[in-house]
Structure formats: C-alpha cells, structure tokens
CSV table of C-alpha atoms in Angstrom, one decimal:
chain,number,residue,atom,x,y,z
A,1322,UNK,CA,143.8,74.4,134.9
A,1323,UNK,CA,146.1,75.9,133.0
A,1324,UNK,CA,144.9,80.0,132.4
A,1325,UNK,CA,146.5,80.9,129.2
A,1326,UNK,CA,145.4,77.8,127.8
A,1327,UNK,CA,142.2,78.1,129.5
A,1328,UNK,CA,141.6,81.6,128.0
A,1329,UNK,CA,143.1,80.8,124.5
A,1330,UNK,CA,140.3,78.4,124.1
A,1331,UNK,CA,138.1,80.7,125.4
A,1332,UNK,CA,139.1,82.9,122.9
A,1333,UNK,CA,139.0,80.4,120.0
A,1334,UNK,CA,135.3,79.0,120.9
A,1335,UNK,CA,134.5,83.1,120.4
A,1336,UNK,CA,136.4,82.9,116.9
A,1337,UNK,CA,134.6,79.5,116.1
A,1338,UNK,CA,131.5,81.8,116.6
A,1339,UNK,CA,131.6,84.8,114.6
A,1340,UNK,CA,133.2,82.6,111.7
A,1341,UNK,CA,129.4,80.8,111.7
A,1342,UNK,CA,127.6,84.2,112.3
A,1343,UNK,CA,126.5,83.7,116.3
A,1344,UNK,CA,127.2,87.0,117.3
A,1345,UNK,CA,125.7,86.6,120.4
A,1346,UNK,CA,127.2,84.0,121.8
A,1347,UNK,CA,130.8,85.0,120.0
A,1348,UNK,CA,130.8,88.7,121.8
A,1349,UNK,CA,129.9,86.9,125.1
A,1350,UNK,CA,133.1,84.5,124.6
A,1351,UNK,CA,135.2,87.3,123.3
A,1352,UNK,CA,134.4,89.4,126.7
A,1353,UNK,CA,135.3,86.3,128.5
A,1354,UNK,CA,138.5,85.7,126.8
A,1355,UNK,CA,139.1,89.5,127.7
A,1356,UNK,CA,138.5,88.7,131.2
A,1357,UNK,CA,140.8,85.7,131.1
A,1358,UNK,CA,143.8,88.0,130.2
A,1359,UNK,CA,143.5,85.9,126.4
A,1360,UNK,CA,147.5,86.3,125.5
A,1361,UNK,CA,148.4,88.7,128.3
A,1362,UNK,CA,146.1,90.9,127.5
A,1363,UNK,CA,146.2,91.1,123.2
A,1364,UNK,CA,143.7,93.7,122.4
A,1365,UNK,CA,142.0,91.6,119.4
A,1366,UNK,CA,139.9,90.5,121.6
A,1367,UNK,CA,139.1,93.5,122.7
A,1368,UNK,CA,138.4,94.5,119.2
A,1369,UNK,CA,136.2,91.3,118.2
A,1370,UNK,CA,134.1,92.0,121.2
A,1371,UNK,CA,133.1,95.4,120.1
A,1372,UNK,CA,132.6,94.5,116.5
A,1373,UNK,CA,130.4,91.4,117.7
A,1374,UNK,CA,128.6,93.9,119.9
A,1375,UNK,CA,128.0,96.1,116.5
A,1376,UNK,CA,127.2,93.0,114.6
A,1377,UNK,CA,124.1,92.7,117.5
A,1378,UNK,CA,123.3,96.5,116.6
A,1379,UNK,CA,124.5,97.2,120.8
A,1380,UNK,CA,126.0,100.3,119.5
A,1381,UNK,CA,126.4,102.5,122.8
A,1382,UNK,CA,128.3,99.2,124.2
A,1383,UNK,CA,130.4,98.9,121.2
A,1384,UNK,CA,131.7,102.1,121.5
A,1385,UNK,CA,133.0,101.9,124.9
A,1386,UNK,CA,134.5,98.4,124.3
A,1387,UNK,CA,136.3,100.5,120.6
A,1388,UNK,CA,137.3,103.5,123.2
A,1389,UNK,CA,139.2,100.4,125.0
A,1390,UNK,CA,141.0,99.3,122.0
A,1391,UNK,CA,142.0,102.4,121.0
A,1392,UNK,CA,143.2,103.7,124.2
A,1393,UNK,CA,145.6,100.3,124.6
A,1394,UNK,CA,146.5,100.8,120.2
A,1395,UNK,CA,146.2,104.2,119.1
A,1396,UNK,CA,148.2,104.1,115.7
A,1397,UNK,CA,145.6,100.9,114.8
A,1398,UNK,CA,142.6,102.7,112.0
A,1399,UNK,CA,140.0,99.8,113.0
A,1400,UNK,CA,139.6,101.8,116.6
A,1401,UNK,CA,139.3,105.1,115.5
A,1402,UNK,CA,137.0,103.3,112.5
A,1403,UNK,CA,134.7,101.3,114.9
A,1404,UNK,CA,134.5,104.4,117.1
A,1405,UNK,CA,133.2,106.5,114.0
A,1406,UNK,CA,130.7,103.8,112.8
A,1407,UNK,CA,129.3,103.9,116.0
A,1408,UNK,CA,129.0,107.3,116.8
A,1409,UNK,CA,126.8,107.2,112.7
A,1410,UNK,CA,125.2,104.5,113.5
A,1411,UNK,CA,123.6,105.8,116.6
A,1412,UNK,CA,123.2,108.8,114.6
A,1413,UNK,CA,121.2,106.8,111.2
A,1414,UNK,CA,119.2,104.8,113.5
A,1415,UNK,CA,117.5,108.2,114.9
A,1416,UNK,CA,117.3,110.0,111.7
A,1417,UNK,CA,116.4,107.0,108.8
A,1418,UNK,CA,116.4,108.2,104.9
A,1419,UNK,CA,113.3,107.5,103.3
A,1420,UNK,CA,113.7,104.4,101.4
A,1421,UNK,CA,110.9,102.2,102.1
A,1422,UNK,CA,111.7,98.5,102.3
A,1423,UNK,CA,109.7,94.9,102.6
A,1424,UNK,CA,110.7,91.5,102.3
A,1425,UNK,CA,110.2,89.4,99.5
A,1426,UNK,CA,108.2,86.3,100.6
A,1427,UNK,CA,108.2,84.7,97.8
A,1428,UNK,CA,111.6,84.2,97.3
A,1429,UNK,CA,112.7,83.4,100.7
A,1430,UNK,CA,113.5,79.8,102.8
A,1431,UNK,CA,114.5,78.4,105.4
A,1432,UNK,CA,117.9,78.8,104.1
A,1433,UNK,CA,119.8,81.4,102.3
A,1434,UNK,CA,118.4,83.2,99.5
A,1435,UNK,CA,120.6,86.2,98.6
A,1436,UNK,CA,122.0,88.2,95.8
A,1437,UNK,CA,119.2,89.2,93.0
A,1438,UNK,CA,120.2,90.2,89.3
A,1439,UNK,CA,117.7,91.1,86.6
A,1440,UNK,CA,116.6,88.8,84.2
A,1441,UNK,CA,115.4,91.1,81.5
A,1442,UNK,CA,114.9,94.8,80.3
A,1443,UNK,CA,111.8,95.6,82.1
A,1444,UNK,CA,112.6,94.4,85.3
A,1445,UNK,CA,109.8,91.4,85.5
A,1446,UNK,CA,112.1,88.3,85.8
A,1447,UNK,CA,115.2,87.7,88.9
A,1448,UNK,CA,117.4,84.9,89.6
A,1449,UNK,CA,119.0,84.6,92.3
A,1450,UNK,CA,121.2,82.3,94.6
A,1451,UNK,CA,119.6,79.9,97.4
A,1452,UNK,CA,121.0,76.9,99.6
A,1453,UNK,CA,117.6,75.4,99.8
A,1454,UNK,CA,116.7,71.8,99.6
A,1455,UNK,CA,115.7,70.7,95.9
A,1456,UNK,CA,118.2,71.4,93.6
A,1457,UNK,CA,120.8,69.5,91.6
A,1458,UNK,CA,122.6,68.4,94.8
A,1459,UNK,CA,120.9,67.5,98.1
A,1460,UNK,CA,123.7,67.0,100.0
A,1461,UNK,CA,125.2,69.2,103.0
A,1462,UNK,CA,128.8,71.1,102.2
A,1463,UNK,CA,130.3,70.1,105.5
A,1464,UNK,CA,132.2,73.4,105.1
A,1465,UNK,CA,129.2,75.8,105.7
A,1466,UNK,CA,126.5,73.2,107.4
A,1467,UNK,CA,123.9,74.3,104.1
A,1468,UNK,CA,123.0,72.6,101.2
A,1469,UNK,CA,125.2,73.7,97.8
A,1470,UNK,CA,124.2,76.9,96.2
A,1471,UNK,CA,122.3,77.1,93.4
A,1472,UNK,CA,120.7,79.9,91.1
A,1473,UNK,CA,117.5,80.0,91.0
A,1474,UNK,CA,114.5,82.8,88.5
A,1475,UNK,CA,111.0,84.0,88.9
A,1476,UNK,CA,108.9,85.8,86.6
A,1477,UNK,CA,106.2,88.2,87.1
A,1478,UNK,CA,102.7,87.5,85.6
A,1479,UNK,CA,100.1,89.9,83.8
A,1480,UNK,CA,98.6,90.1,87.5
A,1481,UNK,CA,101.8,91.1,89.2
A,1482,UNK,CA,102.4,88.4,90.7
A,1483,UNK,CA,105.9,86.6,91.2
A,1484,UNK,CA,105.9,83.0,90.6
A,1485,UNK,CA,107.5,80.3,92.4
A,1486,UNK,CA,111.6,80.2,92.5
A,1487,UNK,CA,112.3,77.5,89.9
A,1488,UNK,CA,116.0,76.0,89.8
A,1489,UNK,CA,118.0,76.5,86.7
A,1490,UNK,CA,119.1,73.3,85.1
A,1491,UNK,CA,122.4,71.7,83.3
A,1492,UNK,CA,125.1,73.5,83.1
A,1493,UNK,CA,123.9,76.2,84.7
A,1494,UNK,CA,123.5,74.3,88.3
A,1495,UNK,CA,125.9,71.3,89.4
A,1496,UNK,CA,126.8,69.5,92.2
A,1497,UNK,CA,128.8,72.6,93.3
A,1498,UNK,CA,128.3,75.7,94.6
A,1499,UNK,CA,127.3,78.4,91.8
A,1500,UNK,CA,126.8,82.0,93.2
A,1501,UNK,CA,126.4,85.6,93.2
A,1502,UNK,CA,125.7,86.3,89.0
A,1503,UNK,CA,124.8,88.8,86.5
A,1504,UNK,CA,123.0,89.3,83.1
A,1505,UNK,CA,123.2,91.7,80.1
A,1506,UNK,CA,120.7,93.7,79.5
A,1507,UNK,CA,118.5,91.5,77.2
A,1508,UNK,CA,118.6,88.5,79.9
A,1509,UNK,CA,120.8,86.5,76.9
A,1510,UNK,CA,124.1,86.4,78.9
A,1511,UNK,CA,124.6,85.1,82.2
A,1512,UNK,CA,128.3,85.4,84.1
A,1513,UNK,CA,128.1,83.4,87.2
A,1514,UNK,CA,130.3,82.8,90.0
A,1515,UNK,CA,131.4,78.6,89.7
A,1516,UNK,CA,133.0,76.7,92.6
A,1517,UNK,CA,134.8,73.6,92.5
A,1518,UNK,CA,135.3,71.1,95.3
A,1519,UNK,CA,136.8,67.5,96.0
A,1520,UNK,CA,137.0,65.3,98.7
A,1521,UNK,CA,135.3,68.4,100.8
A,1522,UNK,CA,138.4,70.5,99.9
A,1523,UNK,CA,137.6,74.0,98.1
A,1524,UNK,CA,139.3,74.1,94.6
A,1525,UNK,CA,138.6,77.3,94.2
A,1526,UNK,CA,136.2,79.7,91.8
A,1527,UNK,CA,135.8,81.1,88.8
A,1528,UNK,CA,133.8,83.5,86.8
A,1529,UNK,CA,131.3,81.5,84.0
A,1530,UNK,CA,129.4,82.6,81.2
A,1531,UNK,CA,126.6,81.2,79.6
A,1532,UNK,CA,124.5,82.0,76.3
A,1533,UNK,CA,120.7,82.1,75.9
A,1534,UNK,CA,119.6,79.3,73.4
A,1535,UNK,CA,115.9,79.6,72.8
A,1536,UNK,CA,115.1,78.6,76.3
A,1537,UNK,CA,117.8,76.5,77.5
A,1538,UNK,CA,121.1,78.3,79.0
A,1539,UNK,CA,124.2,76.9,76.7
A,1540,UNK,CA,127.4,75.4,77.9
A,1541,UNK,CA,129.8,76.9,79.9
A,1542,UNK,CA,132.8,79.3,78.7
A,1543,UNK,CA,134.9,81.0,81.5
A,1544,UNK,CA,135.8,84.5,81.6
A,1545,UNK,CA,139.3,84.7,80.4
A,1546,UNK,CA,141.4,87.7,82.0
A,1547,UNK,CA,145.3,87.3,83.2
A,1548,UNK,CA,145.5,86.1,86.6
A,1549,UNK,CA,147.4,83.8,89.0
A,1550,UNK,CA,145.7,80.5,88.8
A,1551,UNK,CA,145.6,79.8,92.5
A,1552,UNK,CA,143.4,82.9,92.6
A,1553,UNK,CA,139.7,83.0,93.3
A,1554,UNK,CA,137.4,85.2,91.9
A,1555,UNK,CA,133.9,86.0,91.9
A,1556,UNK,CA,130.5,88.1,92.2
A,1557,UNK,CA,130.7,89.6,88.3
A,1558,UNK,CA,128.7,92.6,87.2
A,1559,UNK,CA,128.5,93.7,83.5
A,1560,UNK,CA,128.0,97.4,81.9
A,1561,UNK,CA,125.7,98.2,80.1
A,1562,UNK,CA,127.4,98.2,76.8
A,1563,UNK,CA,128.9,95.2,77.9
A,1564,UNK,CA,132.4,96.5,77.4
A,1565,UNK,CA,133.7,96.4,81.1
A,1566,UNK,CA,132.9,93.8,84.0
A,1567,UNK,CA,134.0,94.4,88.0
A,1568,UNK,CA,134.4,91.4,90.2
A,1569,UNK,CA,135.5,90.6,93.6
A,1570,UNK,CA,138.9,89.1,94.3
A,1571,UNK,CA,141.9,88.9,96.4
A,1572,UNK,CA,145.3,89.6,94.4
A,1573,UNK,CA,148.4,91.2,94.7
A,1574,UNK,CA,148.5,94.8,94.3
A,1575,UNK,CA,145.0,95.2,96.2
A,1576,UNK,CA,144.8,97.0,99.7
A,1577,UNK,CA,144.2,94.0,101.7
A,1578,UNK,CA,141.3,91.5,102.0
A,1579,UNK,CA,138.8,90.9,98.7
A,1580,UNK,CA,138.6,94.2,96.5
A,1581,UNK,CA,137.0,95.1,93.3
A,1582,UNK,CA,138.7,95.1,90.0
A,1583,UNK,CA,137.4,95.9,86.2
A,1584,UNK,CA,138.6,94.1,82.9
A,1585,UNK,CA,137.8,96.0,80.1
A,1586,UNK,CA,136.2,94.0,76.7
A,1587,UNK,CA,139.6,94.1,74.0
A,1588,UNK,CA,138.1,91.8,71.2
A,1589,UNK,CA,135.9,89.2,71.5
A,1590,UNK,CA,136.5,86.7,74.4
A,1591,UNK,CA,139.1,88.7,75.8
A,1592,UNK,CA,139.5,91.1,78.4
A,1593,UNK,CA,142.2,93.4,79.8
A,1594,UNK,CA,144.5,92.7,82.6
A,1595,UNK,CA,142.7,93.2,86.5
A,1596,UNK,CA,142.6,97.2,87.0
A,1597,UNK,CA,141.9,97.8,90.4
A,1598,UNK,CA,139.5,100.3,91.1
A,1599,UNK,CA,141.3,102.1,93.7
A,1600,UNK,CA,141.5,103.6,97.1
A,1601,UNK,CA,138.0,105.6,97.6
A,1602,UNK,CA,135.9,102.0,97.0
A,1603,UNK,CA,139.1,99.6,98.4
A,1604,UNK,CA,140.3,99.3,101.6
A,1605,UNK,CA,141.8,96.3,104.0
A,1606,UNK,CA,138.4,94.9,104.4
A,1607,UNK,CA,136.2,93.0,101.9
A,1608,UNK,CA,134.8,94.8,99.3
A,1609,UNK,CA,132.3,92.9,97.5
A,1610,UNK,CA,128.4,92.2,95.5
A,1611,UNK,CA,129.1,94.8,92.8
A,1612,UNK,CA,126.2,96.0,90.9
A,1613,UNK,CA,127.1,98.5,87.8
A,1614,UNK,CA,124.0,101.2,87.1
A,1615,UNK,CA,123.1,101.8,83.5
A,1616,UNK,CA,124.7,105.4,84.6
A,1617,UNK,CA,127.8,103.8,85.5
A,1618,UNK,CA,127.7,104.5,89.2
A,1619,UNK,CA,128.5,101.8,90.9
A,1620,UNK,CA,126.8,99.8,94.2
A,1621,UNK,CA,128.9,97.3,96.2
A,1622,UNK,CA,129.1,95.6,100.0
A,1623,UNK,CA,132.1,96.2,102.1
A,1624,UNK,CA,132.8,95.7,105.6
A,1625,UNK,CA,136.1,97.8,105.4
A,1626,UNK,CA,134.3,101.8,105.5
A,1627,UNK,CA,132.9,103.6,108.2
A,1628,UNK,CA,129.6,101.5,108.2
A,1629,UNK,CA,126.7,100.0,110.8
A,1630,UNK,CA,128.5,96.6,110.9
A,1631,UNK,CA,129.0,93.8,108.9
A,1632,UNK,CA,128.8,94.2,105.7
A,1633,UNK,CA,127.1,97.7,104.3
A,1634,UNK,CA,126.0,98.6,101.2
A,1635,UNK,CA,127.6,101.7,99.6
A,1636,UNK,CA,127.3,103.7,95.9
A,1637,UNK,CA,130.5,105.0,94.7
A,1638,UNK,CA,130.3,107.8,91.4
A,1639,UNK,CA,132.3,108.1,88.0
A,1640,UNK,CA,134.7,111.7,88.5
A,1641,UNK,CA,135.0,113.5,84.9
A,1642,UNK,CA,138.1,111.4,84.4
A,1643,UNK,CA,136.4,107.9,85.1
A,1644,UNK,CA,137.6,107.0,88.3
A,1645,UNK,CA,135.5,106.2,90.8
A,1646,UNK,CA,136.3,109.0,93.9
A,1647,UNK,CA,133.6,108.1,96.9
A,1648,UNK,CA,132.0,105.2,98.7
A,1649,UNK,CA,128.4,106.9,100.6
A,1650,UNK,CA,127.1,105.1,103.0
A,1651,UNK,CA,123.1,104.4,102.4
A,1652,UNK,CA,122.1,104.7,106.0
A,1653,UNK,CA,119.8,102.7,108.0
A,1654,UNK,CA,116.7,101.1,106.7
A,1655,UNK,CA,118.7,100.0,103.7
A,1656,UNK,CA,121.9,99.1,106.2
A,1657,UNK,CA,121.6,97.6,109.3
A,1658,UNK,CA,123.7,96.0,112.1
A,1659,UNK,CA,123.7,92.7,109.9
A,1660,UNK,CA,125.3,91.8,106.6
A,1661,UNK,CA,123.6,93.8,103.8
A,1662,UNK,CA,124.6,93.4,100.1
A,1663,UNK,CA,124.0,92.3,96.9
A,1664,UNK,CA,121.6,95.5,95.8
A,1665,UNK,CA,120.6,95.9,92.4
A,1666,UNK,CA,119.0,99.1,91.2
A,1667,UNK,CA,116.3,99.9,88.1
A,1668,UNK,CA,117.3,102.4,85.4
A,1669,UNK,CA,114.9,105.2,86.0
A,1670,UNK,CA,113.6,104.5,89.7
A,1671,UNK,CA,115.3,104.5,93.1
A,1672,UNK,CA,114.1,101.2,93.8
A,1673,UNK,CA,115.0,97.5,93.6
A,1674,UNK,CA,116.2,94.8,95.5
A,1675,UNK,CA,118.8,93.7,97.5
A,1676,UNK,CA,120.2,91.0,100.5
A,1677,UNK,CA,120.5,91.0,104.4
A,1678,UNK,CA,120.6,88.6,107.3
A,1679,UNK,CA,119.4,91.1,109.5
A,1680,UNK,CA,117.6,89.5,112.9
A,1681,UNK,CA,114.8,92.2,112.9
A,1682,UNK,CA,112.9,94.4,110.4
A,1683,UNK,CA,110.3,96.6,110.6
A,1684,UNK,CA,107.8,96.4,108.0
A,1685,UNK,CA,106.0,100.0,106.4
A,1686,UNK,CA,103.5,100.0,109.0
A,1687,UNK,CA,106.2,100.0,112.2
A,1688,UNK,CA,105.1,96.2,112.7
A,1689,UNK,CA,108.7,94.8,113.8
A,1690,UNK,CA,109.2,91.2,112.7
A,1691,UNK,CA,111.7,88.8,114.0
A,1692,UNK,CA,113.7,86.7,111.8
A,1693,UNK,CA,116.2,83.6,112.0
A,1694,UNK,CA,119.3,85.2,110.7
A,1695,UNK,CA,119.7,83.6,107.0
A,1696,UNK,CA,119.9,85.7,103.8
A,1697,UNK,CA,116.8,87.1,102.6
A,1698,UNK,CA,116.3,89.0,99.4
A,1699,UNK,CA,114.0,92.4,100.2
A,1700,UNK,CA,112.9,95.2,97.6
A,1701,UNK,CA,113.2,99.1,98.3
A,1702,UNK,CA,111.8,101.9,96.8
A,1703,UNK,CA,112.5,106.0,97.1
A,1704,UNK,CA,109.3,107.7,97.0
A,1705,UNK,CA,109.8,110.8,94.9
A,1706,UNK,CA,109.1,113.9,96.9
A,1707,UNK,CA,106.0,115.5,96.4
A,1708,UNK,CA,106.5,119.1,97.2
A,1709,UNK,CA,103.0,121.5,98.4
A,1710,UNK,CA,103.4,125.3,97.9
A,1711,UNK,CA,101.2,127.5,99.6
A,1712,UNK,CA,101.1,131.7,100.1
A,1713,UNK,CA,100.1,134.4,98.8
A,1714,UNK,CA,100.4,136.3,95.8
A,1715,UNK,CA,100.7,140.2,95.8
A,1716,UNK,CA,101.4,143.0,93.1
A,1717,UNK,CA,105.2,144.3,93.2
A,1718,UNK,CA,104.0,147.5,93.3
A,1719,UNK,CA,101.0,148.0,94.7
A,1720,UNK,CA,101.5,145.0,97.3
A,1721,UNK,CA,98.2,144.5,96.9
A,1722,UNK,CA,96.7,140.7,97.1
A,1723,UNK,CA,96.1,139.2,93.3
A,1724,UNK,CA,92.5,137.1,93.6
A,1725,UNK,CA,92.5,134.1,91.8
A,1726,UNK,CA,96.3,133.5,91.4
C-alpha cells in the first residue's frame, strides 16, 4: 500500500528485466515505475524506458521519452546521446548500406551461438562459442539460466558445404564457461577467454592460450600482462604479426564501463603493461568483441557511441602516428535495434561473419523472418560496385560523332 515502495518494486521488476534481455516487458515496467513517481520522480527511469524502447527498435517513441530526460537533466551526455541515435537510426533504417546479410543455419541453436573467429588462412574453418546442450558440462549456470559456454569449429568441404559444429575437447572446454576467442593466422594458436566458478560464485576470467599439436589443442598457458588480480579480462584478438593483442576489460585509468586495451609482444611469453587505446574507441559504456584486420583497422561492439541500440558494431582506423582516431558506425542491416557484435572480416573481401540477437531479419529476398532473441552467428558480404558507362563519343574539334568508339 505503501507508493514509494510500491513503485520501487515496480521499478526493480523493470531492472530484473532488461538485466535478462526482455525488453518488452522491462520498457513497460519502466513506464510504469515512471508513472508511479519511482523515487520522486528520478529520471533513470525515464532514461531505461527510452533505451528499452530503442532496444525494441520503437525509435519515434524513444525519442520523445530521451526529449523527457533531457529536458528534466540537461548537463547528463546519455540524453543528448539517445536523442542523436535516434534521430540516425530513423535515418539508417530508411537509407540501408549495401551489405547483404543471411543467417548461418548451420551453426545456430536453440541457445546462444555467438562470436566467430577464423580457423585458418583461407577462411574455410570457424569456431565459435555456444551454450547448447552436449558439451563437457550439461548442467544450467544458475547465473544466466543457459548451459556453460563452450567453443565449438566447422569446416568447409570440397562441395562448400559447412559441416556440423563439433565441440572442442580437453583443455580447451571444461566444466566452465570458455568464450569469445581468437586464432593466429595459421589456425596453430588459440587465445580464449576462461572463466572460473565455485559454489555458483564467478571467480573471475582470464585470457588462455593454447598450441596446435598435430590435431589435439595442447595445455593451457595464460596470457601474462601486469594487472590487478581481482581484475577480469576477456574477448582477445591477435595481429597479424602476432606482436600486439587488444582485449576487453574494466581497470583503472579507462573511461568507465569495459574498454579496450593492447599489450604489445616484448620477448617471448611476455607482454607490455595494458595501453588503453583511448578516447575516439572508449567511452563510459562497454566497449567490447574486438577483431584486428590484417590492415590493422580495427572492428569492435560498444554500447557507449551514438548507435541503433544495444550493442553496435563499429570500425575504428590507424592515424599516421598509430593511434586509433574514429569509431564509424556500420549502419543498419549490419546494426540493428538488438545486440550486434563479435564481426570478423576476410583479408581482401568486405565480407565475413558476425553475431546478433536481433528479433527480426529480413533475408536477400525481403522475406522477414522472426526469431527467438538468442545469439546467432550471420555472414555479410559488400558486393563490389559494378559501374555501366554509356554516351557518346565526339571529335574535339570537329564535334563530330566517332562510329565505332
């Protein structure tokens, strides 16, 4: 009976929701707590309710819910941010860029399937990470109501044909969760992201690295860079020349949230100290799912830019000094109002694969299809342009028509 009580629950039944990705339901509790006054009034649930209307891709909605916020906190940057993703959203929706995209049915479940990595040189083997049923642990992590993640590889026959997912075995996959990983170029190293729990309390994670012997993945070594050890870290991606590897963490000296650092290779087995890579990739969101291009641009989720909602996928470029100086947006089909993340690109092509949880796509030939909401893996191409020239030819003097040109 009691209405601040009544509307702080309110309130935390909406939180409870968009932690376990029910956007729906989480903006209608949100707009309820609103209603209810939730803490005289406190304008983050103003905020939640527009970003959960984002998150359902209700972008004309959104934007009056962020004109709202912004009016009651001006000197807050997420209003004026939600108001600008908006207004491009509407905006990338109506004018798409011509990357092509289709789900990859072969990998996917009923559960998660996300975050692809090449296996090999020529691009005909991927692992990637799944909490389906079948792996080396079978049992729920009460945490996230899936199974534990595990990697999992196909290969691509003479016919062109992907094969069935196949689990990787000891040491590789444990009764933990193993995640969002990388290999060198030749497919011989993998770094993995490895995470420990007891008594259903999270230890942590850490960055692993495994060698190729013959055809069984050796024992485990971990990445050693200089870090607090309560610190988490994950989602590794490895140049080319295997000097440098980014990674996703949150430390001190970051600007808020999970950001991307590099260690750089300084003899063998050891790395650098954590460099962040600075303010045009960073922000106080997450920044996360790095994947480092053979020309040493770089491709990575965050939910902290000016973006479609959740999280977006973004390329950021090397200046002539070696910092990276932008984060562009890829636009709608390749983002969406959903998570998208975890893209992984060829060397010569535009095209390659990445994840979503997106609730709706629409396939090549405008057929929409309807989906449950887990991560899927799909694969994109950029068609090259193919440019016609027509006219006429004439003499620059005569102006007269040249037959046959």
């Amino acid at each position: 009976k009691n209405k601040a009580i009544k509307a702080e629950i309110l309130f935390k039944q909406a939180e409870c929701y968009r932690y376990t990705s029910k956007f729906k339901k989480a903006a209608n509790f949100y707009k309820k707590a609103v209603k209810a006054k939730y803490d005289n009034g406190n304008p983050i649930a103003i905020y939640w309710h527009a970003k959960m209307l984002m998150a359902n891709g209700n972008y004309e909605k959104a934007l009056e819910q962020f004109k709202k916020y912004y009016k009651k906190v001006p000197t807050d940057t997420k209003g004026e941010k939600g108001l600008r993703s908006c207004q491009f959203a509407i905006d990338w929706l109506a004018n798409p860029t011509r990357y092509i995209i289709g789900k990859m049915n072969v990998f996917s479940s009923k559960n998660n399937d996300y975050s692809p990595a090449f296996g090999n040189r020529d691009y005909t083997k991927i692992y990637f990470v799944s909490s389906r049923i079948g792996s080396s642990n079978d049992k729920v992590d009460d945490r996230t109501g899936e199974f534990f993640t595990d990697i999992y590889s196909s290969s691509l026959n003479k016919k062109e044909e992907w094969s069935k997912p196949k689990a990787e075995g000891v040491p590789i996959n444990t009764e933990n969760h193993e995640g969002t990983l990388c290999l060198n170029q030749n497919g011989t190293t993998m770094f993995f992201t490895t995470c420990q729990s007891e008594n259903r309390k999270s230890l942590g994670c850490d960055i692993s690295i495994s060698q190729l012997k013959g055809k069984a993945w050796g024992p485990l070594n971990k990445l050693e860079i200089k870090i607090d050890s309560n610190t988490t870290i994950g989602h590794p991606t490895i140049s080319s020349d295997e000097k440098h590897v980014i990674f996703s963490a949150d430390m001190d000296g970051g600007y808020g949230g999970k950001d991307l650092w590099m260690v750089t290779k300084v003899a063998r087995g050891q790395w650098s100290e954590p460099a962040n890579l600075g303010p045009a990739v960073n922000t106080d969101g997450d920044e996360m799912f790095p994947f480092l291009h053979n020309d040493g641009s770089l491709y990575f989720a965050s939910d902290g830019h000016v973006g479609m909602g959740g999280l977006d996928i973004y390329k950021s470029e090397l200046d002539a000094n070696g910092i990276y100086v932008s984060a562009i947006n890829l636009k709608y089909p390749i983002n969406s109002s959903a998570d998208d993340f975890g893209m992984i690109v060829e060397r010569k092509t535009e095209k390659g694969y990445f994840s979503s949880n997106r609730r709706v796509w629409t396939n090549p030939d405008g057929i929409e299809n309807k989906l449950n909401g887990s991560d899927n893996i799909y694969q994109f191409e950029l068609p090259p342009l193919v440019l016609t020239l027509q006219g006429v030819i004439t003499d620059t003097k005569t102006g007269a028509v040249i037959t046959g040109a």
